[in-house]
Amino acid sequence: MVYYPYIILLIYVLLHSGETLAANPYVKKVITPAVSGFVESVLNRSTIPGISMGVVRLDQSRQPIVELAAWGRQTEESDGHDLSPDALFALASCSKAFLVTSIGLLMEDYAHGRNVTPLPSTVEVFDWDTKMNDLLPGEWALEDQWASAKTNLRDAFGHITGLPRHELSYRPGDTAVDVVQRMRYLPPAYELREHWAYNNQYANVSYDTFVTSRIIKPLNMSSTTYSPSEATRGVRRIPYWFSDEVNDLFAGPGGAISNVEDMSRWLAMLLNGGVDPQTKMTIVPASTFANMTTARGIENGAPAGDVSIVGYGMGWYRMSYKGHDVVWHDGAIPGFSLLVAFLPGDNLGSAILANMDEKQSDTMSILCRVIDETLDLPQDVTPMNRMNEMNTDEMAVDSLPLELNRYTGTYTNIAYGNITFCSPDSSSSYCERVLQDFMPIEAASGKPLPPARLYAAFRRVWSTHVRLRHTSGNSFGLVLSAPFPSGYGHEKTPFEYYDSVQSVGRVEFVTGGQNVLGFALITDEAAAAAREMRTNGTLKMIGDAWFTKS
């Protein structure tokens, strides 16, 4: 079957004089009708509107051979086949490799006396073992004093500081200094270097000018930007999640915006060991390339099917797939799922960009199919599933210990801020506004509602509201959501957005007599279990945060 009605396919072959496709053994076509059919099957079985993909190899003279393709929908107004390879996508955590590369370039500048970025006078050696405390004197501090003193750049970029995700602490209007200074109030889950725990709590600085001048422009990545307002392509059912202000804050760990055309240039350079194959300019110094791609932490210590254990370096995961070495990173923010990967020993790179969130398993299955096609491997794709969805509609099996109105009111935490819960019967003007945001959505869902439920406005980077539904005892199921009571775009049906993994959890209230004393917020069960092993097990100690009732 031919898929050209569904695919826009561009093949750029950059060969030296006199060579043809037929004469070049490296120019086996990868995005074949069979691969296109596989991508179409992914679109058909999922809710992904569209997928854009680039595949990169190098020929005998180390020049890039690039295939670009796109399937499906970009805009609501389209006939369903308007997505093109130049469409811009948020790269989310695939941006981390740019950040780590930039730090490596700063180290290289410092080592050769070219540094124009001032460092504190106490820093005598600037490398991956430089302590965060020395780089940010007076600002850097973790709750654990030993970890605060010993954490270095390698620990921070490798996610082994012991600090798990605390993304509900991010607030619109935060500065980098706010994020850093708040870290001292965030409870860790593990000892320093004990356990890999993903987070975005980087000591971020404004660096888009630096990364543009040292990486993006030299590679001629002309469409890549860190400004959502400049990225005019890519329409989804929900709006682009980050404002320019918030995107500046997360520029390093998750703020790049690009397309498969530009990412193919990035991948060609990585396949060439950090050197741009066309200009011969070193983009990623050899020492940085080695450090960022060498795994030191273990993300998943058990092999699964065709996939080995998964390690993490700095900005890159590393694993083996059917015996082939794969360096990769995925990313996700509302509206996007991304995957960027290269196989250094097999001369293959690929960028897979999908305009729907929570589709990491789908993008990984496409990567595996591309690898199989390129390397003539058996096409029995069984990709790892890294998602672990929670049931957010669990109904209570017993009654609340206290009347529901006892649980309403304002609670506070120094790092996370204040939150004020309302019951369905609350009548303040604040509660009326909050309830009106949820009422159309609950009516449209048609699902039965438990009598004991609470609501709050909680404007953070990843959410705007909170809803709680009683499950048992003093426990409530938690969803941090962004309600759209009037729908969005052409779709006028009320709905709410939330990440079914990162934006759910539970709240455990603690009572004394007829009063509610506070609650523990738990969104990371593994972190809570680790804290419980280290403490006496009280809810105040094991949660992501303890909120005291005012």
Coordinates of C-alpha atoms in Angstrom, one line a residue:
M1 CA 0.0 0.0 0.0
V2 CA 1.2 3.5 -0.8
Y3 CA 0.7 6.1 2.0
Y4 CA 1.4 9.3 0.1
P5 CA -2.1 10.7 0.8
Y6 CA -1.1 10.7 4.4
I7 CA 2.5 11.6 4.4
I8 CA 4.6 14.5 3.3
L9 CA 8.0 13.0 2.7
L10 CA 11.2 14.9 2.0
I11 CA 14.5 13.2 1.4
Y12 CA 17.7 15.3 1.5
V13 CA 20.8 13.5 0.4
L14 CA 24.0 15.4 0.8
L15 CA 26.6 13.4 -1.2
H16 CA 30.0 14.3 -2.5
S17 CA 30.6 14.8 -6.2
G18 CA 29.6 12.1 -8.6
E19 CA 28.0 9.7 -6.1
T20 CA 24.4 8.4 -6.5
L21 CA 21.9 6.8 -4.2
A22 CA 22.3 3.4 -5.9
A23 CA 26.1 3.6 -5.6
N24 CA 26.1 4.5 -1.9
P25 CA 25.5 1.5 0.4
Y26 CA 24.7 3.8 3.3
V27 CA 21.6 5.2 1.6
K28 CA 19.1 2.5 2.4
K29 CA 15.7 4.2 2.6
V30 CA 14.4 4.0 6.1
I31 CA 11.0 5.7 5.9
T32 CA 9.6 3.0 3.6
P33 CA 5.9 2.4 3.0
A34 CA 6.1 -0.3 5.7
V35 CA 7.4 2.1 8.2
S36 CA 4.9 4.7 7.1
G37 CA 2.2 2.1 7.6
F38 CA 3.4 1.4 11.1
V39 CA 3.2 5.1 12.0
E40 CA -0.3 5.2 10.5
S41 CA -1.3 2.3 12.7
V42 CA 0.0 4.2 15.8
L43 CA -2.1 7.2 14.8
N44 CA -5.1 5.1 14.2
R45 CA -5.0 3.3 17.6
S46 CA -4.1 6.3 19.6
T47 CA -5.4 9.9 20.0
I48 CA -2.3 11.5 18.5
P49 CA -3.4 14.0 15.9
G50 CA -0.1 14.0 14.1
I51 CA 3.5 12.9 14.1
S52 CA 6.6 14.4 12.5
M53 CA 9.8 12.4 12.2
G54 CA 13.4 12.8 11.0
V55 CA 15.9 10.0 10.4
V56 CA 19.6 10.8 10.0
R57 CA 22.6 8.8 8.9
L58 CA 26.1 9.7 7.7
D59 CA 27.6 8.6 4.4
Q60 CA 31.2 7.4 3.8
S61 CA 32.4 11.0 3.8
R62 CA 30.6 11.7 7.0
Q63 CA 28.0 13.9 5.3
P64 CA 24.4 13.7 6.5
I65 CA 21.6 11.7 4.8
V66 CA 18.3 12.9 6.1
E67 CA 14.7 11.7 5.6
L68 CA 11.9 13.9 6.9
A69 CA 8.3 12.9 7.1
A70 CA 5.0 14.0 8.7
W71 CA 1.7 12.2 9.1
G72 CA -1.7 13.5 10.2
R73 CA -3.2 16.7 11.6
Q74 CA -1.6 20.0 12.6
T75 CA -4.6 22.3 12.9
E76 CA -8.3 21.9 13.8
E77 CA -9.3 23.4 10.4
S78 CA -7.3 20.9 8.3
D79 CA -8.5 17.9 6.4
G80 CA -6.4 15.8 8.7
H81 CA -3.2 15.7 6.6
D82 CA -1.6 19.1 7.0
L83 CA 1.2 18.4 9.4
S84 CA 4.6 19.0 7.8
P85 CA 8.3 18.5 8.8
D86 CA 8.8 22.2 9.4
A87 CA 6.0 22.4 12.1
L88 CA 7.4 23.5 15.5
F89 CA 7.0 21.4 18.6
A90 CA 8.0 22.1 22.2
L91 CA 10.9 19.8 22.9
A92 CA 10.3 19.7 26.7
S93 CA 12.9 17.6 28.4
C94 CA 14.7 16.9 25.2
S95 CA 16.0 20.4 25.8
K96 CA 18.3 19.2 28.6
A97 CA 21.0 18.1 26.2
F98 CA 21.4 21.7 25.0
L99 CA 21.7 22.9 28.6
V100 CA 24.4 20.3 29.5
T101 CA 26.3 21.1 26.2
S102 CA 26.2 24.8 27.1
I103 CA 27.7 24.1 30.5
G104 CA 30.4 22.0 28.9
L105 CA 31.2 24.9 26.5
L106 CA 31.5 27.2 29.5
M107 CA 33.9 24.8 31.1
E108 CA 35.9 24.7 27.8
D109 CA 36.0 28.5 27.6
Y110 CA 37.1 28.7 31.3
A111 CA 39.9 26.1 30.8
H112 CA 41.3 28.0 27.8
G113 CA 40.9 31.5 29.2
R114 CA 38.0 32.5 27.0
N115 CA 35.4 32.8 29.6
V116 CA 33.2 35.9 29.5
T117 CA 30.8 34.6 32.1
P118 CA 32.0 35.6 35.5
L119 CA 32.3 32.9 38.2
P120 CA 32.5 33.4 42.0
S121 CA 36.0 34.1 43.1
T122 CA 35.9 30.9 45.3
V123 CA 35.7 28.7 42.1
E124 CA 39.3 27.8 41.2
V125 CA 38.4 24.7 39.0
F126 CA 35.3 24.7 36.9
D127 CA 34.3 21.2 35.8
W128 CA 31.6 18.6 36.4
D129 CA 32.8 18.0 40.0
T130 CA 32.5 21.7 40.9
K131 CA 30.1 22.1 43.9
M132 CA 26.8 23.8 43.4
N133 CA 27.4 25.6 46.7
D134 CA 30.5 27.2 45.3
L135 CA 28.8 28.2 42.1
L136 CA 25.8 29.7 43.9
P137 CA 27.2 30.9 47.3
G138 CA 24.5 32.2 49.6
E139 CA 21.7 30.9 47.3
W140 CA 22.2 27.1 47.0
A141 CA 20.9 25.0 49.9
L142 CA 19.1 21.7 50.2
E143 CA 17.2 20.4 53.3
D144 CA 20.0 17.9 53.9
Q145 CA 23.2 19.8 55.0
W146 CA 25.6 17.2 53.8
A147 CA 23.9 16.9 50.3
S148 CA 23.8 20.7 50.2
A149 CA 27.6 20.9 50.7
K150 CA 28.6 18.0 48.5
T151 CA 26.2 18.2 45.5
N152 CA 28.1 18.9 42.3
L153 CA 27.1 19.7 38.7
R154 CA 27.3 16.0 37.7
D155 CA 24.9 15.1 40.5
A156 CA 22.4 17.9 39.6
F157 CA 22.3 17.1 35.8
G158 CA 22.3 13.4 36.5
H159 CA 19.3 13.5 38.8
I160 CA 21.1 11.9 41.8
T161 CA 20.8 14.7 44.3
G162 CA 18.1 12.7 46.2
L163 CA 15.5 15.4 45.4
P164 CA 12.5 14.0 43.5
R165 CA 10.0 16.0 41.5
H166 CA 8.5 18.9 43.4
E167 CA 6.9 20.5 40.3
L168 CA 3.8 21.7 42.2
S169 CA 6.0 24.2 43.9
Y170 CA 6.6 26.1 40.7
R171 CA 4.5 29.2 40.4
P172 CA 3.8 31.6 37.5
G173 CA 6.1 34.6 38.1
D174 CA 8.9 32.6 39.7
T175 CA 12.4 33.6 38.9
A176 CA 15.4 31.2 38.9
V177 CA 16.5 32.6 42.3
D178 CA 13.0 31.8 43.7
V179 CA 13.3 28.2 42.5
V180 CA 16.8 27.8 43.9
Q181 CA 16.1 29.4 47.3
R182 CA 12.9 27.3 47.7
M183 CA 14.8 24.0 47.3
R184 CA 16.0 24.2 51.0
Y185 CA 12.4 23.6 52.1
L186 CA 11.7 20.6 49.8
P187 CA 12.1 17.2 51.4
P188 CA 14.4 14.8 49.7
A189 CA 13.5 11.2 49.2
Y190 CA 17.0 9.7 49.0
E191 CA 20.5 10.3 50.1
L192 CA 22.8 12.1 47.7
R193 CA 23.9 9.7 44.9
E194 CA 21.9 6.8 46.4
H195 CA 19.1 6.7 43.9
W196 CA 18.2 8.2 40.5
A197 CA 15.2 10.5 40.8
Y198 CA 14.1 12.7 37.9
N199 CA 13.4 16.4 38.6
N200 CA 13.6 19.7 36.9
Q201 CA 15.1 21.6 39.9
Y202 CA 18.1 22.9 38.0
A203 CA 19.9 26.0 39.0
N204 CA 18.7 27.7 35.8
V205 CA 20.1 30.9 34.4
S206 CA 19.0 33.0 31.4
Y207 CA 21.0 31.3 28.7
D208 CA 19.0 31.4 25.4
T209 CA 21.5 33.9 23.9
F210 CA 24.4 31.7 24.8
V211 CA 22.9 28.5 23.4
T212 CA 21.7 30.3 20.3
S213 CA 25.2 31.7 19.5
R214 CA 27.1 28.6 20.4
I215 CA 24.8 25.7 19.2
I216 CA 21.7 26.8 17.3
K217 CA 23.3 29.3 14.8
P218 CA 26.4 27.3 14.1
L219 CA 24.3 24.3 13.2
N220 CA 21.9 26.5 11.1
M221 CA 18.9 25.5 13.2
S222 CA 17.1 28.5 11.9
S223 CA 13.6 27.6 13.2
T224 CA 14.6 26.7 16.7
T225 CA 13.6 29.2 19.4
Y226 CA 13.0 29.6 23.1
S227 CA 10.1 32.0 22.6
P228 CA 6.6 30.6 22.4
S229 CA 5.3 33.8 21.0
E230 CA 7.8 33.4 18.1
A231 CA 6.7 29.8 17.4
T232 CA 3.7 30.4 15.2
R233 CA 3.2 26.8 14.0
G234 CA 1.6 23.9 15.8
V235 CA -2.0 24.2 16.9
R236 CA -3.5 21.8 19.5
R237 CA -6.8 21.4 21.3
I238 CA -5.3 23.1 24.4
P239 CA -3.2 26.2 24.3
Y240 CA 0.6 26.2 24.4
W241 CA 1.2 25.6 28.1
F242 CA 4.1 28.0 28.9
S243 CA 4.0 31.8 28.6
D244 CA 7.2 33.5 27.4
E245 CA 7.9 34.3 31.1
V246 CA 7.5 30.7 32.3
N247 CA 9.4 29.3 29.3
D248 CA 12.4 31.6 30.2
L249 CA 12.4 30.0 33.6
F250 CA 12.4 26.5 32.2
A251 CA 14.5 27.3 29.1
G252 CA 17.4 25.0 30.2
P253 CA 15.5 21.9 31.4
G254 CA 12.6 22.1 29.0
G255 CA 12.1 25.3 27.0
A256 CA 13.4 24.7 23.5
I257 CA 11.0 24.7 20.5
S258 CA 12.1 23.1 17.3
N259 CA 11.2 20.8 14.4
V260 CA 12.5 17.7 12.8
E261 CA 14.4 19.6 10.2
D262 CA 16.6 21.4 12.8
M263 CA 16.8 18.3 15.1
S264 CA 18.2 16.3 12.2
R265 CA 21.1 18.8 12.1
W266 CA 21.6 18.4 15.8
L267 CA 21.6 14.6 15.4
A268 CA 24.0 14.6 12.5
M269 CA 26.5 16.5 14.6
L270 CA 26.0 14.0 17.5
L271 CA 26.6 11.0 15.2
N272 CA 29.8 12.7 14.1
G273 CA 31.1 12.8 17.7
G274 CA 30.1 16.5 18.4
V275 CA 31.5 17.9 15.2
D276 CA 29.3 19.5 12.5
P277 CA 29.8 17.2 9.5
Q278 CA 29.3 20.1 7.1
T279 CA 31.3 22.9 8.6
K280 CA 33.8 20.7 10.6
M281 CA 33.2 23.0 13.5
T282 CA 33.3 21.4 17.0
I283 CA 29.9 22.0 18.7
V284 CA 30.2 19.6 21.6
P285 CA 33.7 19.3 23.0
A286 CA 34.8 15.6 23.2
S287 CA 35.0 15.6 27.0
T288 CA 31.5 17.0 27.3
F289 CA 30.2 14.5 24.7
A290 CA 31.7 11.7 26.7
N291 CA 30.5 13.0 30.1
M292 CA 26.9 13.7 29.0
T293 CA 26.4 10.3 27.3
T294 CA 28.0 8.1 29.9
A295 CA 25.4 6.7 32.3
R296 CA 26.2 7.0 36.0
G297 CA 22.7 6.7 37.5
I298 CA 20.2 3.8 36.9
E299 CA 16.7 4.8 35.9
N300 CA 15.5 1.3 35.5
G301 CA 17.6 -1.5 36.9
A302 CA 15.7 -4.5 35.4
P303 CA 15.8 -5.4 31.7
A304 CA 12.4 -5.7 29.9
G305 CA 12.0 -7.7 26.7
D306 CA 14.3 -6.3 24.1
V307 CA 15.4 -3.4 26.3
S308 CA 18.3 -3.6 28.7
I309 CA 18.6 -1.8 32.0
V310 CA 18.3 2.0 31.4
G311 CA 21.0 4.3 32.7
Y312 CA 21.3 8.1 32.8
G313 CA 24.2 10.4 32.1
M314 CA 23.5 14.1 31.9
G315 CA 20.6 15.1 29.6
W316 CA 20.7 11.6 28.0
Y317 CA 19.4 8.1 28.9
R318 CA 21.4 5.1 27.6
M319 CA 20.3 1.5 27.0
S320 CA 20.6 -1.4 24.7
Y321 CA 17.8 -2.4 22.3
K322 CA 18.2 -5.9 20.8
G323 CA 21.9 -5.6 21.5
H324 CA 22.3 -2.1 19.9
D325 CA 23.5 0.9 22.0
V326 CA 20.9 3.7 22.1
V327 CA 21.4 7.2 23.5
W328 CA 18.1 9.0 23.9
H329 CA 15.8 11.3 25.8
D330 CA 12.1 11.8 25.7
G331 CA 10.0 14.8 26.7
A332 CA 6.5 15.8 27.5
I333 CA 4.5 18.8 28.3
P334 CA 0.7 19.4 27.7
G335 CA 0.1 18.8 24.0
F336 CA 3.4 17.2 23.1
S337 CA 5.3 13.9 23.4
L338 CA 8.9 13.9 22.0
L339 CA 11.7 11.5 21.5
V340 CA 15.2 12.2 20.3
A341 CA 17.7 9.3 19.9
F342 CA 20.9 8.3 18.2
L343 CA 22.8 5.0 17.9
P344 CA 26.5 5.9 18.0
G345 CA 27.7 2.5 16.9
D346 CA 25.1 2.0 14.1
N347 CA 25.2 5.4 12.4
L348 CA 21.5 6.2 13.0
G349 CA 19.6 9.1 14.6
S350 CA 15.9 9.9 14.8
A351 CA 13.7 12.7 16.2
I352 CA 10.0 11.7 16.7
L353 CA 7.6 14.6 17.6
A354 CA 3.9 14.0 18.4
N355 CA 1.3 16.7 19.1
M356 CA -0.3 14.9 22.0
D357 CA 0.9 14.4 25.5
E358 CA 1.4 11.1 27.4
K359 CA 2.4 9.2 24.3
Q360 CA 5.9 8.2 25.2
S361 CA 5.2 4.5 24.6
D362 CA 4.0 5.3 21.1
T363 CA 7.0 7.4 20.2
M364 CA 9.3 4.7 21.6
S365 CA 7.5 2.0 19.6
I366 CA 8.1 4.1 16.4
L367 CA 11.8 4.5 17.3
C368 CA 12.1 0.7 17.7
R369 CA 10.4 0.1 14.4
V370 CA 12.9 2.6 12.7
I371 CA 15.8 0.8 14.3
D372 CA 14.5 -2.6 13.1
E373 CA 14.0 -1.3 9.6
T374 CA 17.5 0.3 9.4
L375 CA 19.4 -2.6 10.9
D376 CA 17.3 -5.5 9.4
L377 CA 16.3 -6.7 12.8
P378 CA 13.2 -8.8 13.5
Q379 CA 10.2 -6.5 13.6
D380 CA 8.6 -7.7 16.8
V381 CA 8.4 -4.4 18.6
T382 CA 7.7 -4.7 22.3
P383 CA 8.7 -1.3 23.7
M384 CA 8.9 -0.5 27.3
N385 CA 5.9 1.1 28.9
R386 CA 7.2 3.8 31.3
M387 CA 3.7 5.1 32.2
N388 CA 1.9 4.1 35.4
E389 CA -1.5 5.6 35.4
M390 CA -3.5 5.9 38.6
N391 CA -7.2 5.5 39.0
T392 CA -8.5 9.0 39.7
D393 CA -12.2 8.0 40.0
E394 CA -11.9 5.5 42.9
M395 CA -15.0 5.7 45.1
A396 CA -15.0 5.8 48.9
V397 CA -15.8 2.5 50.7
D398 CA -16.5 4.2 54.1
S399 CA -17.6 7.5 55.5
L400 CA -15.4 10.4 56.5
P401 CA -14.4 10.5 60.2
L402 CA -15.5 14.2 60.4
E403 CA -18.1 16.3 58.7
L404 CA -16.9 17.5 55.3
N405 CA -17.0 21.1 56.2
R406 CA -14.3 20.4 58.8
Y407 CA -11.8 19.7 55.9
T408 CA -12.5 23.0 54.1
G409 CA -10.4 26.1 54.7
T410 CA -6.9 27.3 54.1
Y411 CA -3.7 25.3 54.4
T412 CA -0.2 26.5 54.0
N413 CA 3.3 25.2 53.2
I414 CA 6.4 27.3 53.0
A415 CA 7.5 25.9 49.7
Y416 CA 4.2 25.1 48.0
G417 CA 2.3 28.1 49.2
N418 CA -1.4 28.3 50.3
I419 CA -4.4 26.4 49.2
T420 CA -8.0 26.9 50.2
F421 CA -10.5 24.0 49.8
C422 CA -14.2 24.3 49.2
S423 CA -16.9 21.7 49.5
P424 CA -19.9 21.5 47.1
D425 CA -21.9 23.5 49.7
S426 CA -19.4 26.3 50.3
S427 CA -20.9 29.7 49.5
S428 CA -18.1 32.3 49.6
S429 CA -17.5 34.2 46.4
Y430 CA -14.1 32.4 46.0
C431 CA -15.8 29.0 46.4
E432 CA -18.6 29.9 44.0
R433 CA -16.0 30.8 41.3
V434 CA -14.1 27.6 41.9
L435 CA -17.2 25.4 41.8
Q436 CA -18.4 27.0 38.6
D437 CA -15.2 26.0 36.9
F438 CA -15.8 22.3 37.7
M439 CA -19.6 22.0 37.4
P440 CA -19.9 21.9 33.6
I441 CA -17.1 19.4 33.4
E442 CA -18.6 17.0 35.9
A443 CA -22.0 17.4 34.3
A444 CA -20.6 16.6 30.9
S445 CA -18.7 13.5 32.2
G446 CA -21.9 11.8 33.3
K447 CA -19.9 9.9 36.0
P448 CA -21.3 9.5 39.5
L449 CA -19.7 11.7 42.1
P450 CA -18.9 10.8 45.7
P451 CA -20.6 13.0 48.3
A452 CA -17.3 13.9 50.0
R453 CA -15.3 16.0 47.6
L454 CA -13.2 19.2 47.8
Y455 CA -12.1 21.8 45.3
A456 CA -9.6 24.6 45.2
A457 CA -7.9 27.1 42.9
F458 CA -4.2 26.4 42.9
R459 CA -2.5 28.3 40.1
R460 CA 0.9 26.7 39.4
V461 CA 3.0 26.1 36.3
W462 CA 1.4 22.7 35.6
S463 CA -2.1 23.3 37.0
T464 CA -4.7 25.9 37.9
H465 CA -7.0 23.9 40.2
V466 CA -7.2 20.9 42.6
R467 CA -10.0 18.4 43.1
L468 CA -10.1 15.8 45.9
R469 CA -12.5 12.8 46.1
H470 CA -12.8 10.8 49.3
T471 CA -11.5 7.2 49.1
S472 CA -11.3 6.0 52.7
G473 CA -10.8 7.3 56.2
N474 CA -9.0 10.6 56.0
S475 CA -7.7 9.8 52.5
F476 CA -8.7 11.6 49.3
G477 CA -7.7 11.0 45.7
L478 CA -5.9 14.0 44.2
V479 CA -6.1 15.5 40.8
L480 CA -4.2 18.7 39.9
S481 CA -6.0 19.9 36.8
A482 CA -6.7 22.8 34.4
P483 CA -10.4 23.0 33.8
F484 CA -11.8 24.3 30.5
P485 CA -15.5 24.7 31.4
S486 CA -16.3 26.2 27.9
G487 CA -14.1 23.8 25.9
Y488 CA -11.3 25.1 23.8
G489 CA -11.0 26.0 20.1
H490 CA -13.6 24.4 17.9
E491 CA -14.4 21.9 20.6
K492 CA -17.0 23.4 23.0
T493 CA -17.5 20.4 25.2
P494 CA -16.3 21.2 28.8
F495 CA -13.2 19.2 29.8
E496 CA -10.2 19.3 32.2
Y497 CA -6.6 18.6 31.4
Y498 CA -4.2 16.8 33.7
D499 CA -1.3 14.4 33.4
S500 CA -2.5 11.0 34.4
V501 CA 0.9 10.2 36.0
Q502 CA 2.4 13.4 37.2
S503 CA -0.7 15.3 38.2
V504 CA -2.4 12.7 40.4
G505 CA -1.8 11.3 43.8
R506 CA -3.4 11.4 47.2
V507 CA -4.0 13.7 50.2
E508 CA -3.9 12.3 53.7
F509 CA -5.5 14.5 56.3
V510 CA -4.6 14.4 60.0
T511 CA -7.2 15.1 62.6
G512 CA -7.1 15.8 66.3
G513 CA -10.5 15.4 68.1
Q514 CA -13.0 17.3 65.9
N515 CA -10.4 19.4 64.2
V516 CA -8.3 18.9 61.0
L517 CA -4.6 19.7 61.7
G518 CA -3.3 19.5 58.2
F519 CA -2.5 17.2 55.3
A520 CA 0.3 15.4 53.6
L521 CA 0.5 15.8 49.8
I522 CA 1.7 12.7 48.1
T523 CA 2.3 12.5 44.3
D524 CA 5.4 10.3 44.3
E525 CA 4.7 7.0 46.0
A526 CA 8.3 5.7 45.6
A527 CA 9.6 8.9 47.2
A528 CA 7.0 8.6 50.0
A529 CA 8.1 4.9 50.6
A530 CA 11.7 5.9 50.7
R531 CA 11.0 8.7 53.3
E532 CA 9.0 6.3 55.4
M533 CA 12.0 3.9 55.6
R534 CA 14.2 6.8 57.0
T535 CA 11.7 8.3 59.5
N536 CA 9.3 7.2 62.1
G537 CA 6.7 7.0 59.4
T538 CA 4.5 10.0 60.4
L539 CA 2.6 11.6 57.5
K540 CA 4.3 14.9 58.2
M541 CA 7.6 13.2 57.3
I542 CA 6.7 11.0 54.3
G543 CA 4.8 13.3 52.0
D544 CA 6.0 15.6 49.3
A545 CA 4.9 18.4 51.5
W546 CA 3.0 19.0 54.8
F547 CA 0.3 21.6 54.8
T548 CA -0.8 23.1 58.1
K549 CA -4.3 24.3 58.5
S550 CA -4.5 28.0 59.2

